[in-house]
Coordinates of N, CA and C in Angstrom, one line a residue:
M80 N -7.8 5.1 7.6 CA -6.4 4.9 7.0 C -6.2 3.3 6.9
S81 N -5.7 2.9 5.8 CA -5.5 1.5 5.6 C -4.2 1.1 6.4
F82 N -4.1 -0.2 6.6 CA -2.9 -0.7 7.3 C -1.6 -0.3 6.6
Y83 N -1.7 -0.4 5.2 CA -0.5 -0.1 4.4 C -0.1 1.4 4.6
E84 N -1.1 2.3 4.6 CA -0.8 3.7 4.8 C -0.1 3.9 6.2
K85 N -0.7 3.3 7.2 CA -0.1 3.4 8.6 C 1.3 2.8 8.6
W86 N 1.5 1.7 8.0 CA 2.8 1.0 8.0 C 3.9 1.8 7.2
S87 N 3.5 2.2 6.0 CA 4.5 2.9 5.2 C 4.8 4.3 5.8
K88 N 3.8 4.9 6.4 CA 4.1 6.2 7.1 C 5.2 6.0 8.1
A89 N 5.1 5.0 8.9 CA 6.0 4.7 10.0 C 7.4 4.4 9.4
L90 N 7.5 3.6 8.3 CA 8.7 3.3 7.7 C 9.4 4.5 7.1
L91 N 8.7 5.3 6.3 CA 9.3 6.4 5.7 C 9.7 7.5 6.6
A92 N 9.0 7.6 7.8 CA 9.3 8.6 8.8 C 10.4 8.1 9.7
K93 N 10.8 6.9 9.5 CA 11.8 6.2 10.4 C 11.3 6.3 11.9
D94 N 10.0 6.1 12.1 CA 9.4 6.1 13.4 C 9.4 4.7 14.0
I95 N 10.5 4.4 14.7 CA 10.7 3.0 15.2 C 9.5 2.6 16.1
K96 N 9.0 3.4 17.0 CA 7.9 3.0 17.9 C 6.7 2.7 17.1
A97 N 6.3 3.6 16.1 CA 5.1 3.3 15.3 C 5.3 2.0 14.5
Q98 N 6.5 1.7 14.0 CA 6.7 0.5 13.3 C 6.5 -0.7 14.2
I99 N 7.2 -0.7 15.3 CA 7.1 -1.8 16.3 C 5.7 -2.0 16.7
D100 N 4.9 -0.9 16.9 CA 3.5 -1.0 17.3 C 2.6 -1.7 16.3
C101 N 3.1 -1.8 15.1 CA 2.4 -2.5 14.0 C 2.5 -4.0 14.1
Y102 N 3.4 -4.5 15.0 CA 3.6 -5.9 15.2 C 2.7 -6.5 16.3
H103 N 2.0 -7.6 16.0 CA 1.1 -8.3 16.9 C 2.1 -8.9 18.0
E104 N 1.5 -9.1 19.2 CA 2.3 -9.6 20.3 C 2.8 -11.0 20.0
D105 N 2.1 -11.8 19.1 CA 2.5 -13.1 18.7 C 3.2 -13.1 17.4
F106 N 3.8 -12.0 17.0 CA 4.5 -11.8 15.7 C 5.6 -12.9 15.5
E107 N 5.7 -13.3 14.2 CA 6.8 -14.2 13.8 C 7.3 -13.7 12.4
F108 N 8.6 -13.5 12.3 CA 9.2 -13.2 11.0 C 10.0 -14.5 10.6
V109 N 9.6 -15.0 9.5 CA 10.2 -16.2 9.0 C 11.3 -15.9 8.1
R110 N 12.5 -16.3 8.4 CA 13.7 -16.0 7.6 C 14.1 -17.3 6.8
H111 N 13.7 -17.3 5.6 CA 13.9 -18.4 4.7 C 15.4 -18.7 4.4
Q112 N 16.2 -17.6 4.3 CA 17.6 -17.8 3.9 C 18.3 -18.6 5.0
S113 N 18.0 -18.3 6.3 CA 18.7 -19.0 7.3 C 17.9 -20.1 8.0
G114 N 16.7 -20.3 7.6 CA 15.8 -21.3 8.2 C 15.5 -21.0 9.7
T115 N 15.5 -19.7 10.1 CA 15.2 -19.4 11.4 C 14.0 -18.4 11.4
S116 N 13.5 -18.1 12.6 CA 12.5 -17.1 12.7 C 12.8 -16.1 13.9
M117 N 12.1 -15.0 13.9 CA 12.3 -14.0 15.0 C 10.9 -13.6 15.5
N118 N 10.9 -13.4 16.8 CA 9.6 -12.9 17.5 C 9.6 -11.4 17.5
K119 N 8.6 -10.8 18.1 CA 8.5 -9.3 18.1 C 9.7 -8.7 18.8
Q120 N 10.1 -9.2 20.0 CA 11.2 -8.6 20.7 C 12.5 -8.7 19.9
E121 N 12.8 -9.8 19.2 CA 14.0 -9.9 18.4 C 13.9 -9.0 17.2
M122 N 12.8 -8.9 16.6 CA 12.6 -8.0 15.4 C 12.8 -6.6 15.8
S123 N 12.2 -6.2 17.0 CA 12.3 -4.8 17.5 C 13.7 -4.5 17.7
A124 N 14.5 -5.4 18.3 CA 15.9 -5.1 18.6 C 16.7 -4.9 17.3
M125 N 16.4 -5.8 16.3 CA 17.1 -5.7 15.0 C 16.8 -4.4 14.3
I126 N 15.5 -4.0 14.2 CA 15.1 -2.8 13.6 C 15.7 -1.6 14.3
T127 N 15.6 -1.5 15.6 CA 16.2 -0.4 16.4 C 17.7 -0.3 16.1
G128 N 18.4 -1.4 16.1 CA 19.8 -1.3 15.8 C 20.1 -0.8 14.4
M129 N 19.4 -1.2 13.4 CA 19.6 -0.7 12.0 C 19.3 0.8 11.9
Y130 N 18.2 1.2 12.5 CA 17.9 2.6 12.5 C 18.9 3.5 13.2
E131 N 19.5 3.0 14.3 CA 20.4 3.7 15.1 C 21.7 3.9 14.4
T132 N 22.0 3.2 13.3 CA 23.3 3.4 12.5 C 23.1 4.6 11.7
G133 N 21.9 5.1 11.4 CA 21.7 6.2 10.6 C 21.8 5.9 9.1
K134 N 22.0 4.6 8.8 CA 22.3 4.2 7.4 C 21.2 3.4 6.8
L135 N 20.1 3.1 7.5 CA 19.0 2.4 6.9 C 18.1 3.4 6.2
K136 N 17.8 3.1 4.9 CA 17.0 3.9 4.1 C 16.0 3.1 3.3
I137 N 14.7 3.5 3.5 CA 13.7 2.9 2.6 C 13.6 3.8 1.4
A138 N 14.2 3.3 0.3 CA 14.3 4.1 -0.9 C 12.9 4.2 -1.6
S139 N 12.1 3.1 -1.6 CA 10.8 3.2 -2.1 C 9.9 2.1 -1.5
T140 N 8.6 2.3 -1.5 CA 7.7 1.3 -1.0 C 6.4 1.4 -1.8
R141 N 5.8 0.3 -2.1 CA 4.5 0.3 -2.8 C 3.7 -0.9 -2.4
C142 N 2.4 -0.7 -2.3 CA 1.4 -1.7 -1.9 C 1.1 -2.5 -3.2
I143 N 1.3 -3.8 -3.2 CA 0.9 -4.6 -4.3 C -0.5 -5.1 -4.1
Y144 N -0.8 -5.5 -2.9 CA -2.2 -6.0 -2.6 C -2.4 -5.9 -1.1
E145 N -3.7 -5.6 -0.7 CA -4.0 -5.5 0.7 C -5.5 -5.8 0.9
N146 N -5.8 -6.6 1.9 CA -7.1 -6.7 2.4 C -7.0 -6.9 4.0
E147 N -8.0 -7.2 4.6 CA -8.0 -7.3 6.1 C -7.1 -8.4 6.7
D148 N -6.7 -9.4 5.8 CA -5.9 -10.5 6.2 C -4.5 -10.5 5.8
I149 N -4.2 -9.7 4.7 CA -2.8 -9.8 4.2 C -2.4 -8.5 3.5
L150 N -1.2 -8.1 3.6 CA -0.6 -7.0 2.9 C 0.6 -7.6 2.1
V151 N 0.7 -7.3 0.8 CA 1.9 -7.6 0.0 C 2.5 -6.3 -0.4
E152 N 3.8 -6.2 -0.1 CA 4.5 -4.9 -0.4 C 5.8 -5.1 -1.1
H153 N 6.2 -4.2 -2.0 CA 7.5 -4.2 -2.6 C 8.2 -3.0 -2.1
M154 N 9.5 -3.2 -1.7 CA 10.4 -2.1 -1.2 C 11.7 -2.2 -1.8
I155 N 12.4 -1.1 -1.9 CA 13.8 -1.0 -2.2 C 14.4 -0.5 -0.9
V156 N 15.4 -1.2 -0.3 CA 15.9 -0.8 0.9 C 17.5 -0.8 0.9
D157 N 18.0 0.3 1.3 CA 19.5 0.5 1.5 C 19.8 0.1 3.0
F158 N 20.6 -0.9 3.2 CA 20.9 -1.4 4.5 C 22.2 -0.8 5.0
P159 N 22.4 -0.8 6.4 CA 23.6 -0.3 7.0 C 24.9 -0.9 6.5
D160 N 24.9 -2.1 6.0 CA 26.1 -2.7 5.5 C 26.5 -2.3 4.1
G161 N 25.7 -1.4 3.5 CA 26.0 -0.9 2.2 C 25.3 -1.6 1.1
T162 N 24.6 -2.7 1.4 CA 23.9 -3.4 0.3 C 22.5 -2.7 0.1
T163 N 22.0 -3.0 -1.1 CA 20.6 -2.5 -1.5 C 19.9 -3.8 -1.9
E164 N 18.6 -4.0 -1.4 CA 17.8 -5.1 -1.8 C 16.5 -4.7 -2.3
S165 N 16.0 -5.4 -3.3 CA 14.6 -5.3 -3.7 C 13.8 -6.4 -2.9
I166 N 12.8 -6.0 -2.2 CA 12.2 -7.0 -1.2 C 10.7 -7.1 -1.5
I167 N 10.2 -8.3 -1.6 CA 8.8 -8.5 -1.6 C 8.4 -9.1 -0.2
A168 N 7.5 -8.4 0.4 CA 7.1 -8.9 1.8 C 5.6 -9.2 1.8
A169 N 5.4 -10.3 2.4 CA 4.0 -10.7 2.7 C 3.7 -10.7 4.2
Y170 N 2.8 -9.9 4.6 CA 2.4 -9.7 6.0 C 1.1 -10.2 6.2
M171 N 0.9 -11.2 7.1 CA -0.4 -11.7 7.5 C -0.8 -10.9 8.7
L172 N -2.1 -10.5 8.6 CA -2.6 -9.5 9.6 C -3.6 -10.2 10.5
K173 N -3.6 -9.8 11.8 CA -4.6 -10.2 12.8 C -4.8 -9.1 13.7
D174 N -6.1 -8.8 13.9 CA -6.4 -7.7 14.8 C -5.8 -6.4 14.4
G175 N -5.6 -6.2 13.1 CA -5.0 -4.9 12.6 C -3.5 -4.8 12.8
K176 N -2.9 -5.9 13.1 CA -1.4 -5.9 13.3 C -0.8 -7.0 12.5
I177 N 0.5 -6.9 12.3 CA 1.3 -8.0 11.6 C 1.5 -9.1 12.5
I178 N 1.0 -10.3 12.2 CA 1.3 -11.5 13.0 C 2.4 -12.4 12.4
R179 N 2.5 -12.3 11.1 CA 3.5 -13.1 10.5 C 4.1 -12.4 9.3
Q180 N 5.4 -12.4 9.1 CA 6.0 -11.7 8.0 C 7.0 -12.7 7.3
E181 N 6.9 -12.7 6.0 CA 7.8 -13.5 5.2 C 8.3 -12.6 4.0
T182 N 9.6 -12.7 3.7 CA 10.1 -11.9 2.6 C 10.9 -12.7 1.7
G183 N 11.0 -12.1 0.5 CA 12.0 -12.6 -0.5 C 12.8 -11.4 -1.0
A184 N 14.1 -11.5 -1.1 CA 14.9 -10.4 -1.4 C 15.9 -10.7 -2.5
T185 N 16.2 -9.7 -3.3 CA 17.2 -9.8 -4.4 C 18.1 -8.7 -4.2
L186 N 19.4 -9.0 -4.2 CA 20.4 -8.0 -4.1 C 20.4 -7.1 -5.4
V187 N 20.4 -5.8 -5.2 CA 20.4 -4.8 -6.3 C 21.8 -4.3 -6.5
S188 N 22.3 -4.4 -7.8 CA 23.6 -4.0 -8.1 C 23.6 -2.5 -8.2
K189 N 24.7 -1.8 -7.7 CA 24.8 -0.4 -7.7 C 25.5 0.1 -9.0
D190 N 25.8 -0.8 -9.9 CA 26.4 -0.4 -11.2 C 25.5 0.3 -12.1

């Protein structure tokens, strides 16, 4: 099973544990909009909180590119705050886990 298959299966099943298990212990999520970053524990808390609202929905996901070092994914995500975003995510991989994540997002109009 490719990393993308494992990752997308966890996302679509809303399997929080499986998703968090995909993160390397030295994980970093770079947040370009705010100029901040999050580690694995911070990301885990954010993901868990969003899933617990019952309003987080991965509307679609597709692999753009994958090899043993990187996964590039496109997703449409409905967030608990009512917004929908089109997201391009680049995941750098190490030891079969995500060690670094960077995303670019565009707000999707519901009109």
